[in-house]
Coordinates of C-alpha atoms in Angstrom, one line a residue:
Chain A
M1 CA 0.8 0.2 -0.4
Q2 CA 1.1 3.9 -0.4
V3 CA 0.8 6.7 1.6
I4 CA 1.0 10.0 -1.0
K5 CA 1.1 13.4 0.5
T6 CA 0.7 15.7 -2.2
K7 CA -1.3 16.5 -5.0
D8 CA 1.0 16.4 -7.5
D9 CA 1.3 12.6 -6.5
I10 CA -1.5 11.5 -6.2
K11 CA -2.0 12.2 -9.8
N12 CA 0.6 10.8 -11.5
I13 CA -0.6 7.8 -10.2
I14 CA -4.3 8.3 -10.8
T15 CA -3.6 9.0 -14.5
A16 CA -1.8 5.9 -14.7
Y17 CA -4.1 4.2 -13.3
K18 CA -6.5 6.0 -15.8
K19 CA -5.3 5.0 -18.9
E20 CA -5.0 1.0 -17.7
N21 CA -9.7 1.2 -17.6
K22 CA -8.5 0.5 -13.3
T23 CA -12.1 1.6 -12.8
I24 CA -11.4 3.2 -9.1
G25 CA -13.6 3.4 -5.2
F26 CA -12.7 6.3 -3.8
V27 CA -13.1 6.4 1.0
P28 CA -12.7 10.2 1.9
T29 CA -12.3 9.6 5.7
M30 CA -11.7 12.3 8.0
G31 CA -9.3 9.6 10.1
A32 CA -10.1 8.2 13.4
L33 CA -10.4 5.3 11.6
H34 CA -13.2 2.5 13.0
E35 CA -15.3 -0.2 12.1
G36 CA -17.7 2.1 9.5
H37 CA -15.1 3.0 7.9
L38 CA -13.1 -0.5 7.4
K39 CA -16.8 -1.1 6.5
L40 CA -16.9 0.8 3.7
I41 CA -12.9 0.2 1.8
T42 CA -15.0 -3.7 2.3
E43 CA -17.4 -2.5 0.1
A44 CA -15.2 -0.8 -2.4
R45 CA -12.8 -3.5 -2.4
K46 CA -15.2 -5.8 -3.6
E47 CA -16.2 -3.9 -6.7
N48 CA -12.9 -2.1 -8.3
D49 CA -9.6 -2.8 -9.4
I50 CA -7.8 0.0 -7.1
V51 CA -9.5 1.3 -3.5
V52 CA -8.1 4.5 -2.2
L53 CA -8.5 5.7 1.2
S54 CA -8.7 10.0 1.8
I55 CA -7.8 10.6 5.8
F56 CA -8.3 15.1 5.6
V57 CA -9.3 17.5 8.7
N58 CA -11.1 19.7 6.8
P59 CA -10.5 23.0 8.2
L60 CA -13.5 24.0 6.2
Q61 CA -15.8 22.7 7.0
F62 CA -15.2 22.8 10.9
G63 CA -17.6 25.8 12.0
P64 CA -16.2 28.5 14.2
N65 CA -17.0 27.2 17.8
E66 CA -16.5 23.3 16.3
D67 CA -12.3 22.7 17.2
F68 CA -10.7 21.8 14.4
E69 CA -8.0 21.5 16.0
A70 CA -8.8 18.9 18.5
Y71 CA -10.3 16.6 15.9
P72 CA -8.4 13.2 17.0
R73 CA -5.3 12.3 14.3
S74 CA -3.7 8.5 14.1
L75 CA -3.0 8.4 11.1
E76 CA -0.2 5.6 11.8
R77 CA -2.7 3.3 13.1
D78 CA -5.4 4.9 10.4
T79 CA -2.7 3.6 7.7
E80 CA -2.3 0.3 9.3
L81 CA -5.8 -0.6 9.3
A82 CA -6.7 0.7 6.3
E83 CA -3.8 -1.2 4.8
L84 CA -4.6 -4.4 6.7
T85 CA -8.8 -3.8 5.0
G86 CA -7.3 -2.9 1.6
A87 CA -6.8 -0.5 0.7
D88 CA -3.9 0.3 -2.0
I89 CA -4.0 4.4 -1.2
V90 CA -4.4 6.1 1.4
F91 CA -3.6 9.6 0.1
A92 CA -3.2 12.5 3.3
P93 CA -3.0 16.2 2.6
S94 CA -1.6 18.7 4.6
A95 CA -4.4 21.9 4.2
K96 CA -1.5 23.7 3.0
E97 CA -1.3 21.1 -0.3
M98 CA -5.3 20.6 -0.2
Y99 CA -5.9 24.7 0.6
E100 CA -2.9 27.3 -0.3
G101 CA -4.7 29.8 1.6
P102 CA -8.3 31.5 1.9
P103 CA -10.8 29.8 -1.0
S104 CA -12.3 31.9 -3.3
Y105 CA -14.2 29.4 -4.4
T106 CA -16.6 27.1 -2.7
V107 CA -19.8 24.4 -3.5
K108 CA -22.2 27.0 -1.5
V109 CA -25.0 23.9 -0.9
T110 CA -29.5 25.3 -0.2
E111 CA -30.6 22.7 -0.1
R112 CA -31.0 19.4 2.2
V113 CA -28.8 21.4 4.5
N114 CA -31.5 23.2 6.9
V115 CA -32.8 20.0 8.8
L116 CA -31.1 18.2 11.0
C117 CA -28.0 18.3 12.8
G118 CA -26.9 20.5 9.4
K119 CA -29.2 23.4 10.7
S120 CA -26.9 23.9 13.8
R121 CA -23.7 23.8 11.3
E122 CA -24.2 26.5 8.7
G123 CA -22.1 26.2 6.0
H124 CA -20.8 22.8 7.1
F125 CA -22.0 20.7 4.6
D126 CA -20.6 23.7 1.9
G127 CA -17.6 23.0 3.6
V128 CA -18.3 19.3 2.7
A129 CA -19.0 20.3 -0.8
T130 CA -16.1 21.4 -1.0
V131 CA -13.1 19.3 -0.4
L132 CA -15.1 17.0 -1.9
T133 CA -15.1 18.3 -5.7
K134 CA -10.9 19.3 -5.0
L135 CA -10.6 15.5 -4.2
F136 CA -13.7 13.7 -7.1
N137 CA -10.8 15.8 -9.4
L138 CA -8.1 14.4 -7.9
I139 CA -9.1 10.6 -7.1
R140 CA -11.8 10.8 -10.5
P141 CA -13.6 7.9 -8.4
D142 CA -15.5 5.1 -10.3
R143 CA -17.2 5.1 -7.3
A144 CA -17.2 6.5 -3.8
Y145 CA -18.4 5.2 -0.5
F146 CA -19.9 6.7 3.0
G147 CA -21.4 6.1 5.6
M148 CA -25.1 6.6 6.0
K149 CA -25.5 6.9 10.0
D150 CA -24.3 10.4 8.5
A151 CA -28.0 10.0 6.2
Q152 CA -27.8 14.0 6.1
Q153 CA -24.8 13.9 4.4
V154 CA -25.0 10.8 2.4
A155 CA -29.1 13.3 0.9
V156 CA -26.0 16.5 0.3
I157 CA -23.4 14.6 -2.0
D158 CA -26.3 12.8 -4.4
G159 CA -27.3 15.9 -4.4
L160 CA -23.8 17.6 -6.0
V161 CA -22.9 14.5 -7.7
K162 CA -26.7 15.3 -9.5
E163 CA -26.0 18.1 -10.0
F164 CA -22.8 19.3 -11.0
F165 CA -22.8 15.9 -13.2
F166 CA -19.6 14.4 -11.3
P167 CA -18.9 11.1 -13.6
V168 CA -18.7 9.3 -10.1
H169 CA -21.7 6.8 -8.8
L170 CA -22.4 7.2 -5.5
V171 CA -22.6 3.8 -3.3
P172 CA -23.8 5.3 0.8
V173 CA -23.5 1.8 2.6
E174 CA -25.9 0.9 5.8
T175 CA -25.0 1.2 9.2
I176 CA -22.5 -1.0 11.5
R177 CA -24.9 -1.5 14.8
E178 CA -23.8 -3.7 17.6
E179 CA -24.6 -7.5 19.2
D180 CA -27.8 -5.1 21.2
G181 CA -28.3 -2.9 18.0
L182 CA -26.6 0.9 19.0
A183 CA -25.2 1.9 16.1
K184 CA -21.3 2.2 16.1
S185 CA -19.2 5.7 16.6
S186 CA -15.9 6.6 18.0
R187 CA -17.5 8.4 20.2
N188 CA -19.9 5.4 22.5
V189 CA -16.3 5.1 25.1
Y190 CA -17.0 9.2 25.7
L191 CA -21.5 7.3 27.6
T192 CA -21.2 7.2 31.2
E193 CA -22.4 2.5 32.1
E194 CA -25.8 3.0 32.9
E195 CA -26.0 5.2 29.4
R196 CA -24.2 2.3 27.6
K197 CA -27.0 0.2 28.5
Q198 CA -30.0 2.6 27.6
A199 CA -28.4 3.7 24.7
P200 CA -29.9 0.8 22.6
I201 CA -33.3 2.2 22.7
L202 CA -32.7 5.2 19.6
F203 CA -32.3 2.1 17.4
K204 CA -35.4 0.5 18.9
S205 CA -37.6 4.0 19.3
L206 CA -36.5 3.3 15.2
S207 CA -37.5 -0.1 15.2
N208 CA -40.6 0.6 16.3
A209 CA -41.5 3.1 14.1
K210 CA -40.2 1.0 11.7
E211 CA -42.5 -1.5 12.5
L212 CA -45.5 0.6 12.6
I213 CA -45.8 2.8 9.8
E214 CA -45.2 -1.4 8.2
N215 CA -48.9 -1.9 10.0
G216 CA -50.5 0.9 8.1
E217 CA -49.4 4.3 10.2
R218 CA -49.1 7.0 7.8
N219 CA -49.5 10.1 10.3
R220 CA -45.6 11.7 10.9
D221 CA -46.7 13.6 14.2
V222 CA -48.0 10.3 15.3
I223 CA -44.3 8.3 14.9
V224 CA -42.4 11.1 16.2
E225 CA -44.4 10.9 19.4
K226 CA -43.9 7.5 20.5
I227 CA -40.1 7.8 19.4
K228 CA -40.1 10.8 21.6
H229 CA -41.6 9.6 24.7
M230 CA -39.6 6.1 24.8
I231 CA -36.3 7.9 24.5
Q232 CA -37.5 10.0 27.4
M233 CA -38.6 7.4 29.9
Q234 CA -35.7 4.2 29.0
T235 CA -33.6 6.7 28.8
N236 CA -31.3 9.8 30.2
G237 CA -30.6 11.6 27.2
I238 CA -32.4 14.9 26.3
I239 CA -33.5 14.7 22.6
D240 CA -32.4 17.4 20.1
Y241 CA -34.4 16.2 17.6
V242 CA -36.2 14.0 15.5
E243 CA -37.6 14.3 12.5
V244 CA -39.2 13.1 9.2
L245 CA -38.3 13.7 5.9
T246 CA -38.3 12.9 2.6
Y247 CA -35.1 10.9 1.3
P248 CA -33.7 12.0 -0.3
D249 CA -34.9 15.4 -0.9
L250 CA -35.0 16.5 3.0
K251 CA -38.4 17.8 2.9
E252 CA -40.7 18.5 5.9
I253 CA -44.3 15.7 5.3
K254 CA -47.1 14.8 6.8
E255 CA -48.9 12.4 5.9
L256 CA -45.9 9.0 5.1
S257 CA -45.3 8.2 0.9
G258 CA -41.7 6.7 -0.8
N259 CA -38.7 7.3 0.7
I260 CA -38.9 8.8 4.3
I261 CA -36.0 9.5 6.7
I262 CA -36.0 8.6 10.5
A263 CA -33.4 10.1 12.3
L264 CA -32.7 11.3 15.3
A265 CA -30.1 13.0 17.3
V266 CA -30.3 12.6 21.3
K267 CA -27.3 13.6 24.2
F268 CA -25.6 12.3 27.4
T269 CA -23.5 13.1 29.5
K270 CA -20.9 13.1 27.5
A271 CA -21.6 12.6 23.6
R272 CA -24.3 13.3 20.8
L273 CA -25.0 10.2 19.9
I274 CA -27.2 10.4 16.1
D275 CA -29.2 7.2 14.3
N276 CA -31.1 6.7 11.5
I277 CA -33.2 4.7 9.2
T278 CA -34.3 4.4 5.9
I279 CA -37.4 4.0 4.6
E280 CA -39.1 2.6 1.7
I281 CA -43.6 3.0 1.9
T282 CA -44.1 1.6 -1.5
S283 CA -48.4 1.0 -0.5
Chain B
M1 CA -19.1 15.4 -36.4
Q2 CA -22.2 14.6 -33.9
V3 CA -24.8 17.0 -33.3
I4 CA -25.5 15.8 -28.5
K5 CA -29.0 17.1 -26.8
T6 CA -28.6 14.9 -24.4
K7 CA -26.2 14.6 -20.8
D8 CA -27.2 11.2 -21.3
D9 CA -25.6 10.4 -24.8
I10 CA -22.7 13.2 -24.0
K11 CA -21.5 10.6 -21.5
N12 CA -21.5 7.5 -23.3
I13 CA -19.5 9.1 -26.2
I14 CA -17.5 10.2 -22.9
T15 CA -16.8 7.3 -21.8
A16 CA -15.9 6.0 -25.2
Y17 CA -13.2 7.8 -26.2
K18 CA -11.6 8.2 -22.4
K19 CA -11.2 4.1 -22.5
E20 CA -9.9 3.7 -25.6
N21 CA -7.7 6.5 -24.4
K22 CA -8.4 9.8 -26.6
T23 CA -7.4 12.9 -26.0
I24 CA -10.9 15.5 -25.5
G25 CA -10.4 20.1 -26.8
F26 CA -13.1 21.7 -25.4
V27 CA -14.6 25.0 -26.8
P28 CA -17.4 26.4 -23.8
T29 CA -19.4 28.5 -26.2
M30 CA -22.8 30.5 -26.0
G31 CA -23.4 29.8 -30.1
A32 CA -23.2 33.3 -32.3
L33 CA -20.8 31.8 -33.2
H34 CA -17.5 34.3 -35.0
E35 CA -13.9 33.7 -35.8
G36 CA -12.6 34.2 -32.3
H37 CA -14.4 30.9 -32.2
L38 CA -13.0 29.3 -35.0
K39 CA -10.0 30.4 -33.7
L40 CA -10.1 28.4 -30.5
I41 CA -11.6 25.1 -32.7
T42 CA -8.9 25.5 -35.1
E43 CA -6.0 25.1 -32.0
A44 CA -8.4 23.1 -30.7
R45 CA -7.9 20.3 -33.6
K46 CA -3.8 21.3 -33.6
E47 CA -3.3 19.9 -30.4
N48 CA -6.8 16.5 -29.3
D49 CA -8.0 13.3 -30.8
I50 CA -10.5 14.5 -30.4
V51 CA -12.4 18.1 -30.1
V52 CA -15.7 18.8 -27.9
L53 CA -17.8 22.6 -29.1
S54 CA -20.7 23.0 -26.9
I55 CA -22.7 25.9 -27.4
F56 CA -25.3 26.2 -24.8
V57 CA -26.4 29.8 -23.1
N58 CA -25.8 29.7 -19.7
P59 CA -29.1 31.2 -17.9
L60 CA -26.5 31.5 -15.2
Q61 CA -24.5 34.3 -16.0
F62 CA -27.0 36.5 -16.4
G63 CA -27.8 39.3 -15.1
P64 CA -31.7 40.9 -14.1
N65 CA -31.4 43.0 -16.3
E66 CA -29.4 41.1 -18.4
D67 CA -31.5 40.3 -22.2
F68 CA -30.6 36.0 -21.6
E69 CA -33.5 35.7 -24.0
A70 CA -32.5 37.7 -26.9
Y71 CA -29.1 36.1 -26.9
P72 CA -28.6 35.3 -30.5
R73 CA -29.7 31.3 -31.1
S74 CA -28.4 29.7 -34.7
L75 CA -27.2 26.7 -34.0
E76 CA -27.3 25.3 -37.6
R77 CA -25.0 27.9 -38.9
D78 CA -22.9 27.4 -35.7
T79 CA -23.2 23.4 -36.1
E80 CA -21.6 24.3 -39.8
L81 CA -19.4 26.4 -38.9
A82 CA -17.8 23.9 -36.1
E83 CA -18.6 20.8 -38.5
L84 CA -16.0 22.9 -41.3
T85 CA -13.9 24.6 -38.6
G86 CA -13.4 20.6 -37.6
A87 CA -15.1 19.6 -34.5
D88 CA -16.2 16.3 -33.7
I89 CA -19.0 16.9 -31.2
V90 CA -21.3 19.8 -30.4
F91 CA -23.2 19.6 -27.3
A92 CA -25.8 21.6 -27.4
P93 CA -28.5 20.6 -25.0
S94 CA -31.7 22.0 -23.3
A95 CA -31.3 24.8 -20.5
K96 CA -34.0 22.0 -19.0
E97 CA -30.7 19.0 -19.6
M98 CA -28.1 21.0 -17.9
Y99 CA -30.3 22.6 -14.9
E100 CA -34.0 20.5 -13.6
G101 CA -34.9 23.8 -11.3
P102 CA -33.0 26.1 -9.8
P103 CA -29.7 25.2 -8.5
S104 CA -29.1 24.4 -5.0
Y105 CA -25.7 24.3 -6.0
T106 CA -23.5 26.7 -6.9
V107 CA -19.1 27.8 -7.2
K108 CA -19.2 31.3 -5.8
V109 CA -16.0 33.1 -6.2
T110 CA -14.5 35.4 -4.3
E111 CA -11.1 36.8 -6.4
R112 CA -10.2 38.2 -9.9
V113 CA -14.3 38.7 -9.9
N114 CA -15.3 42.4 -8.4
V115 CA -13.1 44.4 -11.5
L116 CA -13.0 45.4 -14.7
C117 CA -16.5 43.6 -16.6
G118 CA -17.1 41.7 -13.5
K119 CA -18.0 45.1 -11.3
S120 CA -20.9 45.9 -12.6
R121 CA -22.4 42.1 -13.1
E122 CA -23.1 40.6 -10.0
G123 CA -23.0 36.8 -9.7
H124 CA -22.2 36.9 -13.6
F125 CA -18.7 34.4 -12.7
D126 CA -20.1 32.1 -10.7
G127 CA -23.0 31.6 -13.3
V128 CA -19.3 30.9 -15.3
A129 CA -18.0 28.8 -13.0
T130 CA -21.1 26.2 -12.1
V131 CA -21.5 25.4 -15.2
L132 CA -17.7 25.0 -16.8
T133 CA -17.7 23.1 -13.2
K134 CA -20.7 20.9 -15.1
L135 CA -19.5 20.8 -18.9
F136 CA -16.0 21.0 -17.5
N137 CA -17.9 16.9 -15.5
L138 CA -19.9 16.3 -18.3
I139 CA -16.7 16.5 -20.8
R140 CA -14.1 15.7 -19.2
P141 CA -11.7 17.7 -21.0
D142 CA -7.4 17.6 -21.0
R143 CA -7.6 20.9 -22.7
A144 CA -10.4 23.6 -22.5
Y145 CA -9.8 26.9 -24.6
F146 CA -11.1 30.4 -23.9
G147 CA -10.8 33.8 -25.9
M148 CA -8.2 35.9 -24.3
K149 CA -10.9 39.8 -25.9
D150 CA -12.3 38.3 -21.8
A151 CA -9.5 37.9 -20.3
Q152 CA -11.3 38.5 -17.2
Q153 CA -13.3 35.2 -17.7
V154 CA -10.0 33.1 -18.5
A155 CA -8.5 34.9 -15.4
V156 CA -11.5 33.6 -13.0
I157 CA -11.6 30.0 -15.0
D158 CA -7.7 29.7 -14.1
G159 CA -9.0 30.1 -11.2
L160 CA -11.2 27.0 -10.8
V161 CA -9.3 24.9 -13.2
K162 CA -6.3 25.1 -9.8
E163 CA -8.3 25.6 -6.2
F164 CA -11.4 22.8 -8.3
F165 CA -7.9 20.6 -9.3
F166 CA -9.9 20.4 -12.2
P167 CA -8.0 17.3 -14.8
V168 CA -7.8 19.4 -17.7
H169 CA -5.5 21.9 -18.8
L170 CA -6.7 25.6 -19.6
V171 CA -5.4 26.9 -23.2
P172 CA -5.6 30.7 -23.7
V173 CA -5.4 32.2 -26.8
E174 CA -4.7 35.1 -28.4
T175 CA -7.2 37.9 -29.7
I176 CA -8.3 37.6 -33.3
R177 CA -7.5 41.2 -34.9
E178 CA -9.0 43.3 -38.6
E179 CA -5.8 43.9 -40.1
D180 CA -6.4 47.5 -38.7
G181 CA -6.4 46.8 -34.5
L182 CA -9.6 46.4 -33.3
A183 CA -10.2 42.9 -32.1
K184 CA -13.4 41.4 -33.8
S185 CA -16.4 41.0 -32.0
S186 CA -20.2 40.4 -32.7
R187 CA -21.3 43.5 -31.6
N188 CA -18.2 45.5 -33.8
V189 CA -21.7 45.8 -36.7
Y190 CA -23.7 48.1 -34.1
L191 CA -20.5 50.6 -34.8
T192 CA -21.7 53.8 -36.6
E193 CA -18.7 54.3 -40.1
E194 CA -17.7 57.2 -38.4
E195 CA -17.7 55.1 -35.5
R196 CA -15.8 52.3 -37.0
K197 CA -13.1 54.0 -37.8
Q198 CA -12.1 55.9 -34.6
A199 CA -12.7 52.2 -33.0
P200 CA -8.7 51.0 -33.6
I201 CA -7.4 53.8 -31.8
L202 CA -8.3 51.7 -28.5
F203 CA -6.0 49.4 -29.5
K204 CA -3.4 52.0 -30.7
S205 CA -3.9 52.9 -26.8
L206 CA -3.3 50.0 -26.2
S207 CA -0.1 48.9 -27.9
N208 CA 1.2 53.1 -27.5
A209 CA 1.1 51.8 -23.9
K210 CA 3.6 48.0 -24.2
E211 CA 5.9 50.4 -25.6
L212 CA 6.1 52.7 -22.8
I213 CA 6.4 50.1 -20.7
E214 CA 8.9 48.3 -22.5
N215 CA 10.8 52.3 -22.5
G216 CA 10.8 51.7 -18.6
E217 CA 7.8 53.7 -17.8
R218 CA 6.2 51.6 -14.7
N219 CA 4.2 54.1 -13.1
R220 CA 0.5 52.9 -13.0
D221 CA -0.7 56.2 -13.1
V222 CA 0.4 57.2 -16.1
I223 CA 0.1 54.6 -18.4
V224 CA -3.7 55.2 -17.3
E225 CA -3.7 58.3 -18.5
K226 CA -2.0 58.3 -21.8
I227 CA -4.8 55.5 -22.7
K228 CA -7.8 57.4 -21.4
H229 CA -6.0 61.3 -23.7
M230 CA -5.6 58.9 -26.9
I231 CA -9.5 58.4 -26.3
Q232 CA -10.0 60.4 -25.0
M233 CA -9.2 63.1 -28.0
Q234 CA -9.2 60.4 -30.4
T235 CA -13.0 58.4 -30.5
N236 CA -16.4 59.5 -29.4
G237 CA -16.3 56.5 -27.5
I238 CA -17.1 56.9 -23.2
I239 CA -14.9 55.8 -21.3
D240 CA -16.2 53.6 -18.8
Y241 CA -13.2 51.8 -17.5
V242 CA -9.1 52.1 -18.1
E243 CA -7.2 49.7 -15.8
V244 CA -4.0 47.8 -14.5
L245 CA -3.8 45.4 -12.7
T246 CA -1.8 41.7 -12.2
Y247 CA -2.4 39.2 -14.5
P248 CA -4.0 36.6 -13.8
D249 CA -4.6 37.5 -9.7
L250 CA -6.0 40.8 -10.8
K251 CA -5.0 43.2 -8.3
E252 CA -4.2 47.1 -8.0
I253 CA -0.6 47.8 -9.2
K254 CA 0.8 50.7 -8.6
E255 CA 4.3 50.4 -9.4
L256 CA 4.1 47.8 -12.5
S257 CA 6.2 44.8 -12.6
G258 CA 5.3 40.6 -12.9
N259 CA 2.7 39.4 -14.9
I260 CA 0.3 42.5 -16.0
I261 CA -2.5 42.9 -17.6
I262 CA -4.4 46.3 -19.1
A263 CA -8.1 46.7 -20.2
L264 CA -10.6 48.4 -21.2
A265 CA -14.2 48.5 -22.3
V266 CA -15.4 51.7 -23.8
K267 CA -18.7 52.7 -25.0
F268 CA -20.0 53.6 -28.7
T269 CA -23.3 54.6 -29.6
K270 CA -25.4 51.4 -29.8
A271 CA -22.0 48.5 -29.3
R272 CA -19.9 48.8 -25.8
L273 CA -16.4 47.8 -27.7
I274 CA -13.8 45.6 -24.6
D275 CA -9.9 44.9 -25.2
N276 CA -6.6 44.6 -23.6
I277 CA -3.4 43.1 -24.1
T278 CA -1.3 41.0 -21.1
I279 CA 2.1 41.7 -20.1
E280 CA 4.9 40.2 -18.6
I281 CA 7.2 42.6 -16.9
T282 CA 10.5 40.8 -16.4
S283 CA 13.0 44.2 -16.1

């Protein structure tokens, strides 16, 4: 496996692969790899000749009150995990390599962003869309892999690819869960012992909502109330939001139909957990 | 020569050429082809296996007071000229094909735009950068050709390609001129007989400035005053601007050095003419 640090080097490598008509699978990350990322690499490995993992903590997607400096960096460990999981290339550029100075060209996103977690993170998805535009142009992947744990990010990138006609196929990968249903996250270690026992209720409340919908419930408010009630009664977490939206457009919906997402965020003492499920309502 | 109207068709054609490792030269236009465009095609023809000309009047780069509807459209004539000049493909999509609805993703440009013609055309270059991002992703050219007549556009696209890492080589092509030096433009026909006789003074004033610089003049104000004086004395045109800036950064400069552009816009009765020269000051 190669570890590449510069734009020029990755460009040359990609150009050579392109000339040989190799397919390229791309897994963009900010490092601090966990099982979710490894699943993305595994999926990319199955479907492409070459698997490129990028590790770049993108300053542009951090808000002024979000801690860019404190974001965990562990390149050596990440590189080892990437190699073990079957990546061919780790692209780990410096901030200077990706942004020569303050950006003069950015992607501005106006749909799918002012809901869910995006509501409290103004400009976050502009930063995501901008860095992905740059990474897509460098890596020129045939397929790009993103975890459905951050479903809003997947929706925003889906729109980016479609509106800007990027010649890349977006592959959403299902959230990995613990045996008890809790979505895997590097933040789970910040839960107290008691909170860890309660946390699976989040996914249970979503699964319960899914069952209600399968049994015919179509009222958005009923679904939201059932989920809120369950979390309030069975955990000490503080609900940030519980929302039902169309997917991937992320529009409000009252009477459920078509593709929808049920998404939630719950604050525990030292960890804010998010989870979601998407459901296709066919009748 | 093929005339292609849809994204899907152009994608398939480009993908096939890419598999054969053909190089692609791209000439983006809004149609109403004149000799300037044909020169771009000719240059592209020399350096690439395949030459793609796009004809698309991009609504996003027209301001509310600029006449998008009245912009000349002449697809049949343009197609004929493109074929005669050696293009392989004309890509002429509808507005609906390029924008399914109001765009939710746009490129925002903050440098190189608020000077020269961009000063009075807010958002114009956002529209240019957005449509070129889309076209670059569809056509995936090795080289893209732009006329230096609109030097600010070339500068903005140069920045777009560099900041967004587009895998395309930007080729600026020199302005074509009449025998008497007047830059060729479809607007020249709107000049009165007398104005047409005066119009070459624009390029003469730029050439005169270049000579002054070659002879050692380094004061920006002196250069601007000489040009203004010459145009005011020898034409009936009203000067919109005469500016000396760094190139391609388009920053103000007092003491001339490095790469610079001298650009001007002059209003005649029914035509506003622009022209420019770039100069490399080596000592």
